[in-house]
CSV table of C-alpha atoms in Angstrom, one decimal:
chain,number,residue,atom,x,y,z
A,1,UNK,CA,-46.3,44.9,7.2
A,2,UNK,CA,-50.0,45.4,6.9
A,3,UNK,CA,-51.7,43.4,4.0
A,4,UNK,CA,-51.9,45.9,0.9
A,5,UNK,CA,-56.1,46.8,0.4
A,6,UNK,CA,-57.6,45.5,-2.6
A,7,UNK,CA,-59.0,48.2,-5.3
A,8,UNK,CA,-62.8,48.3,-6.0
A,9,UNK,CA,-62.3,46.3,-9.2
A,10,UNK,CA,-60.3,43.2,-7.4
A,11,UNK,CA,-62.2,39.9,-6.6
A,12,UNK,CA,-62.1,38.3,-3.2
A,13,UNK,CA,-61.3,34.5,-4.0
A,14,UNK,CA,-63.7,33.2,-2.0
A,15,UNK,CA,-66.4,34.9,-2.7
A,16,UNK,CA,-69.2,33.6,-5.2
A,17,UNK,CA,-71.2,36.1,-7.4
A,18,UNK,CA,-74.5,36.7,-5.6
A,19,UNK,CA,-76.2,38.7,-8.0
A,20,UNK,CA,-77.1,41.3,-5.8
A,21,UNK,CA,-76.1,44.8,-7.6
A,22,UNK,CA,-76.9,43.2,-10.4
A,23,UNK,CA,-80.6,43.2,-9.6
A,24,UNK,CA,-80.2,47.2,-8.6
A,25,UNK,CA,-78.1,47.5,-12.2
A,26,UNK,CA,-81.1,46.0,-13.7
A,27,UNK,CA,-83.8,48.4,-12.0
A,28,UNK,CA,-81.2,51.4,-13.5
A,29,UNK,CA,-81.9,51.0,-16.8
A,30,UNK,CA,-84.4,53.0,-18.4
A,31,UNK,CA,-87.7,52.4,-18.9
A,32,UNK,CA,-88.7,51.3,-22.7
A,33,UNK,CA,-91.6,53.0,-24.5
A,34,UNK,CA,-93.9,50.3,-25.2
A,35,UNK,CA,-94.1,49.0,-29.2
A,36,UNK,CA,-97.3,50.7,-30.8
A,37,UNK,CA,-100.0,47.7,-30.9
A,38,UNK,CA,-102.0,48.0,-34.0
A,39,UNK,CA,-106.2,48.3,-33.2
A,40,UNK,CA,-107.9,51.1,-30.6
A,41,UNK,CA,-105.6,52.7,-28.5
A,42,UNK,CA,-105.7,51.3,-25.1
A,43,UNK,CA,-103.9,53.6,-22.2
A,44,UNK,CA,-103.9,50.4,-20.1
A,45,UNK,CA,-99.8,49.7,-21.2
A,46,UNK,CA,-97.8,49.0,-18.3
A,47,UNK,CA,-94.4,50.1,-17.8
A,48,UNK,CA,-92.2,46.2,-17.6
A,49,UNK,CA,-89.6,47.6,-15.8
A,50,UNK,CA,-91.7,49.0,-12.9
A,51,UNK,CA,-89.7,48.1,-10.0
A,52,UNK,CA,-92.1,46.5,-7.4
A,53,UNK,CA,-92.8,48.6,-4.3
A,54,UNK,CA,-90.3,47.8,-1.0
A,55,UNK,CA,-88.0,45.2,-3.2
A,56,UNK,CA,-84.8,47.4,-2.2
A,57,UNK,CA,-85.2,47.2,1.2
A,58,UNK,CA,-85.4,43.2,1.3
A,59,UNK,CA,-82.9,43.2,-1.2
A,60,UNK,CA,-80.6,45.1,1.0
A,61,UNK,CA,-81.2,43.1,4.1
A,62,UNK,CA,-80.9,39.8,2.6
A,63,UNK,CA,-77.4,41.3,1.2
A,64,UNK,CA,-75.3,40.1,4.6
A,65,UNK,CA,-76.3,37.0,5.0
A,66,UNK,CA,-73.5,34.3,3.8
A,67,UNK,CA,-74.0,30.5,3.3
A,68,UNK,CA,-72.7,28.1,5.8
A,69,UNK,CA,-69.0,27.5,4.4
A,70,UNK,CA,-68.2,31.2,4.5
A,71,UNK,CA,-68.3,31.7,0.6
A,72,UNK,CA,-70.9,34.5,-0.6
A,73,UNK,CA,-74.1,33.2,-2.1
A,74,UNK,CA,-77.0,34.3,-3.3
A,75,UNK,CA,-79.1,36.5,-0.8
A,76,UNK,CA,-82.2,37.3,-2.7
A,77,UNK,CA,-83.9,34.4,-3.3
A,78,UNK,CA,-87.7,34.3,-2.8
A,79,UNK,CA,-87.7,38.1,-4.2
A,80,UNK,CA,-89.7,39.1,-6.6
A,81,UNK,CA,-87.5,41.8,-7.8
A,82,UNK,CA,-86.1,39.7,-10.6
A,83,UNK,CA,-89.5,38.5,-12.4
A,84,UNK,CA,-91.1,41.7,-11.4
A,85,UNK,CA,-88.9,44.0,-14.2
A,86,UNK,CA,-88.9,41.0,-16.7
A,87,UNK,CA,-92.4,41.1,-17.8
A,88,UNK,CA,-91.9,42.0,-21.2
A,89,UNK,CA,-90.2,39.1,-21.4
A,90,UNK,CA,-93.7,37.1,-21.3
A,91,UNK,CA,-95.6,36.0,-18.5
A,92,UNK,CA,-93.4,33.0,-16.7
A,93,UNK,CA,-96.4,31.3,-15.0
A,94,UNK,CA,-98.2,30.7,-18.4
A,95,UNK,CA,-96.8,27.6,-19.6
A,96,UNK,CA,-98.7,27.5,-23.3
A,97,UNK,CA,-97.9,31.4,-24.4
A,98,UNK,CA,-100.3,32.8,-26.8
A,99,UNK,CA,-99.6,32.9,-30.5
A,100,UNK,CA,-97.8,35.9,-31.6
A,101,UNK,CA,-96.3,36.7,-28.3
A,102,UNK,CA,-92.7,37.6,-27.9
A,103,UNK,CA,-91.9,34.5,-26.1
A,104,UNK,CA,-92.4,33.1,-29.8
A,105,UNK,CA,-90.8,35.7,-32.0
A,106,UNK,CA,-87.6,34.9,-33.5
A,107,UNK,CA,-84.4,36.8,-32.6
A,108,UNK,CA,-84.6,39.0,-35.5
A,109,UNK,CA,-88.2,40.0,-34.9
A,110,UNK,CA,-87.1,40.7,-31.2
A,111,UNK,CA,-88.1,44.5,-30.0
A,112,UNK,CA,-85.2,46.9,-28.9
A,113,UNK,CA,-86.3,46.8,-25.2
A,114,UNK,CA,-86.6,42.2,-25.5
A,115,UNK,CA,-83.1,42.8,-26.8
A,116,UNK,CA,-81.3,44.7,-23.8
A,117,UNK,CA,-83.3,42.2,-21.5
A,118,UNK,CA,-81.7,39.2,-23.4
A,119,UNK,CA,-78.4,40.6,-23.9
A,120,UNK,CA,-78.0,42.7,-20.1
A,121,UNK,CA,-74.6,41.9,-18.6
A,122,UNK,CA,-74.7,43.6,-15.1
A,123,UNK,CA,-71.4,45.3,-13.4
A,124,UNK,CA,-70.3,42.0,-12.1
A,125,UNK,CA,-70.1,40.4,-15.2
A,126,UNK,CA,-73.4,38.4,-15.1
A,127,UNK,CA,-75.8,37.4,-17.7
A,128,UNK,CA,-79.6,37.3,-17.8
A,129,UNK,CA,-79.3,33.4,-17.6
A,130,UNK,CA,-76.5,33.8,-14.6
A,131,UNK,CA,-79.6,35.6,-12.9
A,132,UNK,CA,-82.3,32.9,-13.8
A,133,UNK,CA,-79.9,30.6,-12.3
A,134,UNK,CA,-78.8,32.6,-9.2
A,135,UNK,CA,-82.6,33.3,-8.5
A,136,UNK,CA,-84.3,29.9,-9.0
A,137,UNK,CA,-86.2,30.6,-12.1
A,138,UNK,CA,-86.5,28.4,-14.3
A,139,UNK,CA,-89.2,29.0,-16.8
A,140,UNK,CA,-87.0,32.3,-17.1
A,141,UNK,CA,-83.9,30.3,-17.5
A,142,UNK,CA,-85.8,28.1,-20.3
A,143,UNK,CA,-86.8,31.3,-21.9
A,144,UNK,CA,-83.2,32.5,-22.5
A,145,UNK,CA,-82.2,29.3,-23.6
A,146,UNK,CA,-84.3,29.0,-26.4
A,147,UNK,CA,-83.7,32.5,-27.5
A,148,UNK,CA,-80.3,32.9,-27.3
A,149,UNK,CA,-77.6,31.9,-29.1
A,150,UNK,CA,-75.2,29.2,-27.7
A,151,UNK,CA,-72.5,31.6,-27.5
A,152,UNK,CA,-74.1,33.7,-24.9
A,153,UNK,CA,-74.1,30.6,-22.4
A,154,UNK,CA,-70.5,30.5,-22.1
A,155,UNK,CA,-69.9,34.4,-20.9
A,156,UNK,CA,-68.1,34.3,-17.9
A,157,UNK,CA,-69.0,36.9,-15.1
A,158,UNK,CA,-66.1,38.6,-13.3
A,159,UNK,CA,-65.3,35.3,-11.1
A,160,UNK,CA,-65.2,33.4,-14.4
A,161,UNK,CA,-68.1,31.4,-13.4
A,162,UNK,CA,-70.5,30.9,-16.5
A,163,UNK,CA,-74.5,30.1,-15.6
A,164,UNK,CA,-73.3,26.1,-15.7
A,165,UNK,CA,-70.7,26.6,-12.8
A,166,UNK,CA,-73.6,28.7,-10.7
A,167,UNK,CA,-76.5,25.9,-11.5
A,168,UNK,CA,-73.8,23.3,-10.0
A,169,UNK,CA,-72.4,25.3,-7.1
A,170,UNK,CA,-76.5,25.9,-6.0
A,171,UNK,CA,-77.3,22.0,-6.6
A,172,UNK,CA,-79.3,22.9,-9.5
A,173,UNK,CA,-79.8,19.3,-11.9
A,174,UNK,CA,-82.3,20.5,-14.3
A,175,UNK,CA,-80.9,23.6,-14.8
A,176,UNK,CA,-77.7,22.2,-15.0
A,177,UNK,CA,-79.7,19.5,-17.6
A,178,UNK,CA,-81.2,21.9,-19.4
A,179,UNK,CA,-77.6,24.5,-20.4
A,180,UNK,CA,-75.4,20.8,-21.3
A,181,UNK,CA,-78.8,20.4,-23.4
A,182,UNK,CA,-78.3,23.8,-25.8
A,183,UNK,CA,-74.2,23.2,-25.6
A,184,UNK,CA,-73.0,25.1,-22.4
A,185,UNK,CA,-69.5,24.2,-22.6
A,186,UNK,CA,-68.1,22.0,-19.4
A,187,UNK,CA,-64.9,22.9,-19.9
A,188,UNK,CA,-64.8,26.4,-19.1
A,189,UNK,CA,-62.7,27.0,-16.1
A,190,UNK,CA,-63.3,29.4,-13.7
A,191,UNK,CA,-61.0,32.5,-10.7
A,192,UNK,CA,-60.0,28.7,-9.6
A,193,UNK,CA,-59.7,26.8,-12.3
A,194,UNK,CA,-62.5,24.7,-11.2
A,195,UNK,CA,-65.1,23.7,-14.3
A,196,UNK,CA,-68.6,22.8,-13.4
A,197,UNK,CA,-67.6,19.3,-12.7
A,198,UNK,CA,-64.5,19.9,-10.5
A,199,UNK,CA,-67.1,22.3,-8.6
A,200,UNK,CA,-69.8,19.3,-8.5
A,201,UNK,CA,-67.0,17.2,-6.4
A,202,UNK,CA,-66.1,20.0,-4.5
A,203,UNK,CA,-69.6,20.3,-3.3
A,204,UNK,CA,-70.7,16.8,-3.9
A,205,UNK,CA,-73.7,17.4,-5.5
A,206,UNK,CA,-74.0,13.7,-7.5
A,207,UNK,CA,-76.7,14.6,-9.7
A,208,UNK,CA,-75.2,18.2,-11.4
A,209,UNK,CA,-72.4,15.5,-11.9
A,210,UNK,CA,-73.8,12.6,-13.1
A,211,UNK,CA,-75.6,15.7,-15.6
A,212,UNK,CA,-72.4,17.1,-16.4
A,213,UNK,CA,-71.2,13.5,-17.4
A,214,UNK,CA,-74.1,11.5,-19.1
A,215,UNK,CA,-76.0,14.7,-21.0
A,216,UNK,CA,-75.4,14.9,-24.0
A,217,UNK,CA,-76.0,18.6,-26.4
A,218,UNK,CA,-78.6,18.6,-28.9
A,219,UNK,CA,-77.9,18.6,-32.5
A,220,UNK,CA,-75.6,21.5,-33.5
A,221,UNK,CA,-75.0,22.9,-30.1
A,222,UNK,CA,-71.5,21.8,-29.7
A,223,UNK,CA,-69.6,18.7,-29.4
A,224,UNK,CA,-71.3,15.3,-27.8
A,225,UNK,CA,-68.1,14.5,-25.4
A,226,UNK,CA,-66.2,18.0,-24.4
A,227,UNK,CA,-65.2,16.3,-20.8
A,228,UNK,CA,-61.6,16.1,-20.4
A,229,UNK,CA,-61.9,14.3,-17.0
A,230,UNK,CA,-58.2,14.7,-16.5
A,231,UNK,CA,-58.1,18.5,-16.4
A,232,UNK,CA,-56.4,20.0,-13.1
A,233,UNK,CA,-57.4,22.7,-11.5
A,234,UNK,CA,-55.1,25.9,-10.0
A,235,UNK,CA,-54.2,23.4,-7.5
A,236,UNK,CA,-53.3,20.5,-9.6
A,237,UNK,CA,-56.8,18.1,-8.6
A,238,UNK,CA,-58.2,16.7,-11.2
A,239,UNK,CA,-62.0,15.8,-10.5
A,240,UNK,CA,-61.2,12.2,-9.3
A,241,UNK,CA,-58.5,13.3,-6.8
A,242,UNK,CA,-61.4,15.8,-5.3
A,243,UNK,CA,-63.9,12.9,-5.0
A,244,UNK,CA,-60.9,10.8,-3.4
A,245,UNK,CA,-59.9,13.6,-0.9
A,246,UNK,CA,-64.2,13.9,-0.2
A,247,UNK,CA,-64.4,10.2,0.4
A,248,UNK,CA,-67.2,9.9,-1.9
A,249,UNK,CA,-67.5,6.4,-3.3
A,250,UNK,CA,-70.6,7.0,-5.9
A,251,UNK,CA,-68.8,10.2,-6.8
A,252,UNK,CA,-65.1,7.8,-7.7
A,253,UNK,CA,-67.5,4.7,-9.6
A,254,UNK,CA,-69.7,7.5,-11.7
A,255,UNK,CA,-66.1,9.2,-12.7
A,256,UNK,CA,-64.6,5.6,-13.2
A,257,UNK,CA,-67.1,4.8,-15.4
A,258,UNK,CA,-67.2,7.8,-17.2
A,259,UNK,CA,-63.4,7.2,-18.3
A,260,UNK,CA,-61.5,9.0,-15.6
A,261,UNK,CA,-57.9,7.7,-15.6
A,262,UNK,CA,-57.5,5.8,-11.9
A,263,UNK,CA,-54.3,6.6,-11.8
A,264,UNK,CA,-53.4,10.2,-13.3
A,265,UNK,CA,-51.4,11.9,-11.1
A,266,UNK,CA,-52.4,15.4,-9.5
A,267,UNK,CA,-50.0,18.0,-10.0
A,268,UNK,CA,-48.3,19.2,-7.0
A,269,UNK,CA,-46.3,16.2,-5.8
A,270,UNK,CA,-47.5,13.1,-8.3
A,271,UNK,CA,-49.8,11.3,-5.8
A,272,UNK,CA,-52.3,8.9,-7.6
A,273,UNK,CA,-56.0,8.6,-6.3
A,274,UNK,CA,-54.4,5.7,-4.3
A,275,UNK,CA,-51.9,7.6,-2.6
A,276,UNK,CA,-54.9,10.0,-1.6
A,277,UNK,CA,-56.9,7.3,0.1
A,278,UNK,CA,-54.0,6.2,1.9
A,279,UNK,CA,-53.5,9.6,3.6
A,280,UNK,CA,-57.6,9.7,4.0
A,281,UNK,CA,-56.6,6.5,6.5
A,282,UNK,CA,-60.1,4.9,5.5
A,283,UNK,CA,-59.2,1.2,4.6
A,284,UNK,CA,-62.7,0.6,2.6
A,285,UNK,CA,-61.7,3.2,0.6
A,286,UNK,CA,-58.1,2.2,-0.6
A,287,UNK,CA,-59.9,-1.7,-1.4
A,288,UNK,CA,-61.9,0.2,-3.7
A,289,UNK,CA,-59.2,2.0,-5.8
A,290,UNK,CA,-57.2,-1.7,-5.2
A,291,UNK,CA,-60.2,-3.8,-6.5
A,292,UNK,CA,-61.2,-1.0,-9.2
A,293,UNK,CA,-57.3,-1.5,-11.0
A,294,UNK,CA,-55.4,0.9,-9.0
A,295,UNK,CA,-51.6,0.4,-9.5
A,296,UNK,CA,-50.5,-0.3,-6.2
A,297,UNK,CA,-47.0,0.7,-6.7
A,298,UNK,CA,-47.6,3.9,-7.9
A,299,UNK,CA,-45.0,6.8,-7.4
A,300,UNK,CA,-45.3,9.9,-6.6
A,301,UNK,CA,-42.6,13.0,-7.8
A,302,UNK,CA,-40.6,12.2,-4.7
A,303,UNK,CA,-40.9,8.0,-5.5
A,304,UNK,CA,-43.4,7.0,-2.3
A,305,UNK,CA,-45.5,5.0,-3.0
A,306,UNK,CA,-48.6,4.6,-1.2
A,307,UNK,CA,-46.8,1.7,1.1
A,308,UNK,CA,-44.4,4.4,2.2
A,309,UNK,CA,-47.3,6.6,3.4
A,310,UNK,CA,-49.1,3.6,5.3
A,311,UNK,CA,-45.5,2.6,6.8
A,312,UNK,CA,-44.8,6.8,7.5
A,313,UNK,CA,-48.3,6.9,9.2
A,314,UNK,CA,-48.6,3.5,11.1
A,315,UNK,CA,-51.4,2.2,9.2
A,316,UNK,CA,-51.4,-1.5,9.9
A,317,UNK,CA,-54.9,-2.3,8.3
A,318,UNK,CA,-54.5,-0.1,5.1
A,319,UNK,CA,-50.7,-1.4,4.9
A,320,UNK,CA,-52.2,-5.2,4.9
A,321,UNK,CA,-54.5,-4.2,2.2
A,322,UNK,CA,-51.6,-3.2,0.4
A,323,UNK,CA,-49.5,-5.9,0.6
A,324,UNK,CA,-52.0,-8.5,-0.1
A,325,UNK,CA,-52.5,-6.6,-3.5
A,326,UNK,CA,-49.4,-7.4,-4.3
A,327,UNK,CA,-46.9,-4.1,-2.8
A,328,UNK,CA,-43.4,-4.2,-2.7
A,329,UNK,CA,-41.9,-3.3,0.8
A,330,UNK,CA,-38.3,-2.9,-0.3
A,331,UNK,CA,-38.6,-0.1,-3.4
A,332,UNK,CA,-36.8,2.9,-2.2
A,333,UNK,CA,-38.0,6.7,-2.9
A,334,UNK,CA,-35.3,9.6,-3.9
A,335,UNK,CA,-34.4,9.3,0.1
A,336,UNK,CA,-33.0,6.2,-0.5
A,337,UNK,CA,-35.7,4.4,2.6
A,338,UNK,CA,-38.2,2.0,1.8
A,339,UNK,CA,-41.4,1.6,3.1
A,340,UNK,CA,-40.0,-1.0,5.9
A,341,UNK,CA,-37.1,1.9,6.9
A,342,UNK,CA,-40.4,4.5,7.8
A,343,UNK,CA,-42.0,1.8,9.9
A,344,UNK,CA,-41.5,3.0,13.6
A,345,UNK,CA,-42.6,-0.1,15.0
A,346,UNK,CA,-42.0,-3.2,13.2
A,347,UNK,CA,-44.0,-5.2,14.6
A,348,UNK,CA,-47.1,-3.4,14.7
A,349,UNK,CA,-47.4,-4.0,10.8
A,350,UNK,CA,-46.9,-7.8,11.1
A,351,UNK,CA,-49.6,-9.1,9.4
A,352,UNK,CA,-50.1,-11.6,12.7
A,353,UNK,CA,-50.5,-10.9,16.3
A,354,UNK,CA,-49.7,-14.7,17.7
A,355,UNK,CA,-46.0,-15.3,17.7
A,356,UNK,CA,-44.2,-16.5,20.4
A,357,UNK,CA,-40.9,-17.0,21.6
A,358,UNK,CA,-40.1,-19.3,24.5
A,359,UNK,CA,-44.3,-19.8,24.8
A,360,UNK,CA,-44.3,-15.5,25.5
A,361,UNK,CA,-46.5,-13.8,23.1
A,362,UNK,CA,-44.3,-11.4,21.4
A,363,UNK,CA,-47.3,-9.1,21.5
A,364,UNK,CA,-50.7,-8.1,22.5
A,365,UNK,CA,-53.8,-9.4,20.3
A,366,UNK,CA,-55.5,-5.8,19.6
């Protein structure tokens, strides 16, 4: 039976908001009259929400191209139709703006047309400070930030990816610096149930994640520690288990040391951290979680424990590691087998190669 079509309205899952129609929302709205300037009259006001000449065109072509891992990303960087509209905003190259400009009015002295530029939400759900992020701008982004409430920072667009997850997911550190700084929540989850730091694994972008986990919110934006580093995502990872599955050691120490529990169990079938680097079959790995307090008898739902998996695999070098740390051989899982009933060959996990028997070797030296 042919797969049913999805509506307009309906997400693709691997898809990441680009920002794309949200630039040709933004060129859509109309244009504001310009506030009446007290002095001569001067018919040299400029319309801020000119839309530069040819943008749509690049826009458009930039529209098909993906990143490498097939998910959609944003296509329009290096365009200037995002600071081109924005102008009445301020001017974003001038880093010491002049007094009385709007840059430095507070919210309530904001003008109707500043407002709908701070507040936009496009049709796919994103923010102005989703598009700062999506398009690299980051005096833009520090703009919105100090002008907006805290509140605004947590909107999620129609992926359920706030600004924070988008700054991660484009290996962004000072943005991602500068949103924990003004309170962006970290806990926010988004269409996967990934938050920003389950996303930083996923990607292995160590600084966003060594951001997420030492920065800290300034006073009265939000709670100093809002990490629960043993959150699961849809698929039952918690961020450890990602960085396991990644083989990422300075990922596993920086979560370690942040508090991350060695050996919480992901949801799906109760494998620990350990059982993970068993099944990654990389024997550095598993000495790490062993010399970093892993519990070496650890049990998953099914009661394996990761000496079952080395035994069920044939892994004579992790299953020495294991049992000089101390592994039982002879605990049985539901199934009733221990580790030494799912050894195939014996021998081959003997933690010697030299026996003899009548002056025969018994078997080869590797």
């Amino acid at each position: 039976m042919s797969e049913a079509r999805k509506g307009p309205d309906e997400a693709d899952e691997s898809q990441c908001d680009s920002g794309i129609e949200s630039l040709r929302s933004l060129r859509s709205l109309p244009e504001p009259t310009p506030a009446p300037v007290p002095g001569p009259s001067d018919d040299s006001d400029s319309q801020p929400w000119t839309q530069p000449r040819g943008s749509a065109e690049k826009e458009d072509a930039d529209a098909e191209k993906e990143d490498g891992d097939g998910e959609r990303a944003d296509s329009t960087y290096d365009s200037s139709s995002l600071t081109g509209p924005l102008t009445l905003l301020g001017d974003p190259e001038a880093k010491d703006p002049a007094p009385g400009s709007p840059l430095l009015l507070p919210a309530g002295t904001l003008s109707p047309q500043q407002l709908e530029a701070l507040t936009y939400i496009s049709e796919e759900g994103d923010t102005l400070v989703h598009l700062a992020v999506i398009h690299e701008a980051p005096d833009l982004l520090l703009y919105c930030l100090a002008l907006l409430p805290q509140e605004v920072l947590d909107i999620q667009n129609n992926l359920y990816q706030t600004a924070l997850h988008l700054a991660v997911h484009l290996d962004q550190p000072n943005a991602v610096r500068a949103l924990v700084l003004k309170g962006a929540s970290r806990a926010l989850q988004d269409l996967h149930g990934d938050t920003a730091l389950h996303m930083a694994c996923q990607r292995q972008h160590l600084a966003c994640a060594r951001c997420l986990l030492e920065g800290r919110p300034e006073a009265g934006r939000g709670p100093p520690n809002s990490l629960d580093l043993q959150l699961q995502n849809w698929q039952g990872l918690a961020c450890l288990h990602i960085a396991t599955l990644k083989r990422n050691r300075p990922l596993m120490e920086l979560l370690l040391q942040s508090g991350a529990d060695i050996d919480a169990q992901e949801g799906t079938s109760g494998k620990t951290a350990l059982h993970l680097a068993v099944e990654t079959q990389e024997r550095s790995l598993v000495q790490f979680l062993l010399q970093a307090g892993a519990r070496v008898d650890a049990r998953m739902l099914n009661g394996c424990t990761p000496l079952h998996l080395a035994a069920g695999r044939g892994l004579r070098s992790i299953w020495s590691a294991l049992c000089e740390a101390g592994a039982d051989s002879l605990l049985r899982n539901v199934e009733d087998e221990t580790p030494q009933d799912l050894v195939e060959d014996p021998i081959a996990l003997l933690p010697f190669d030299d026996l003899k028997i009548s002056g025969k070797p018994l078997r080869c030296a590797d």
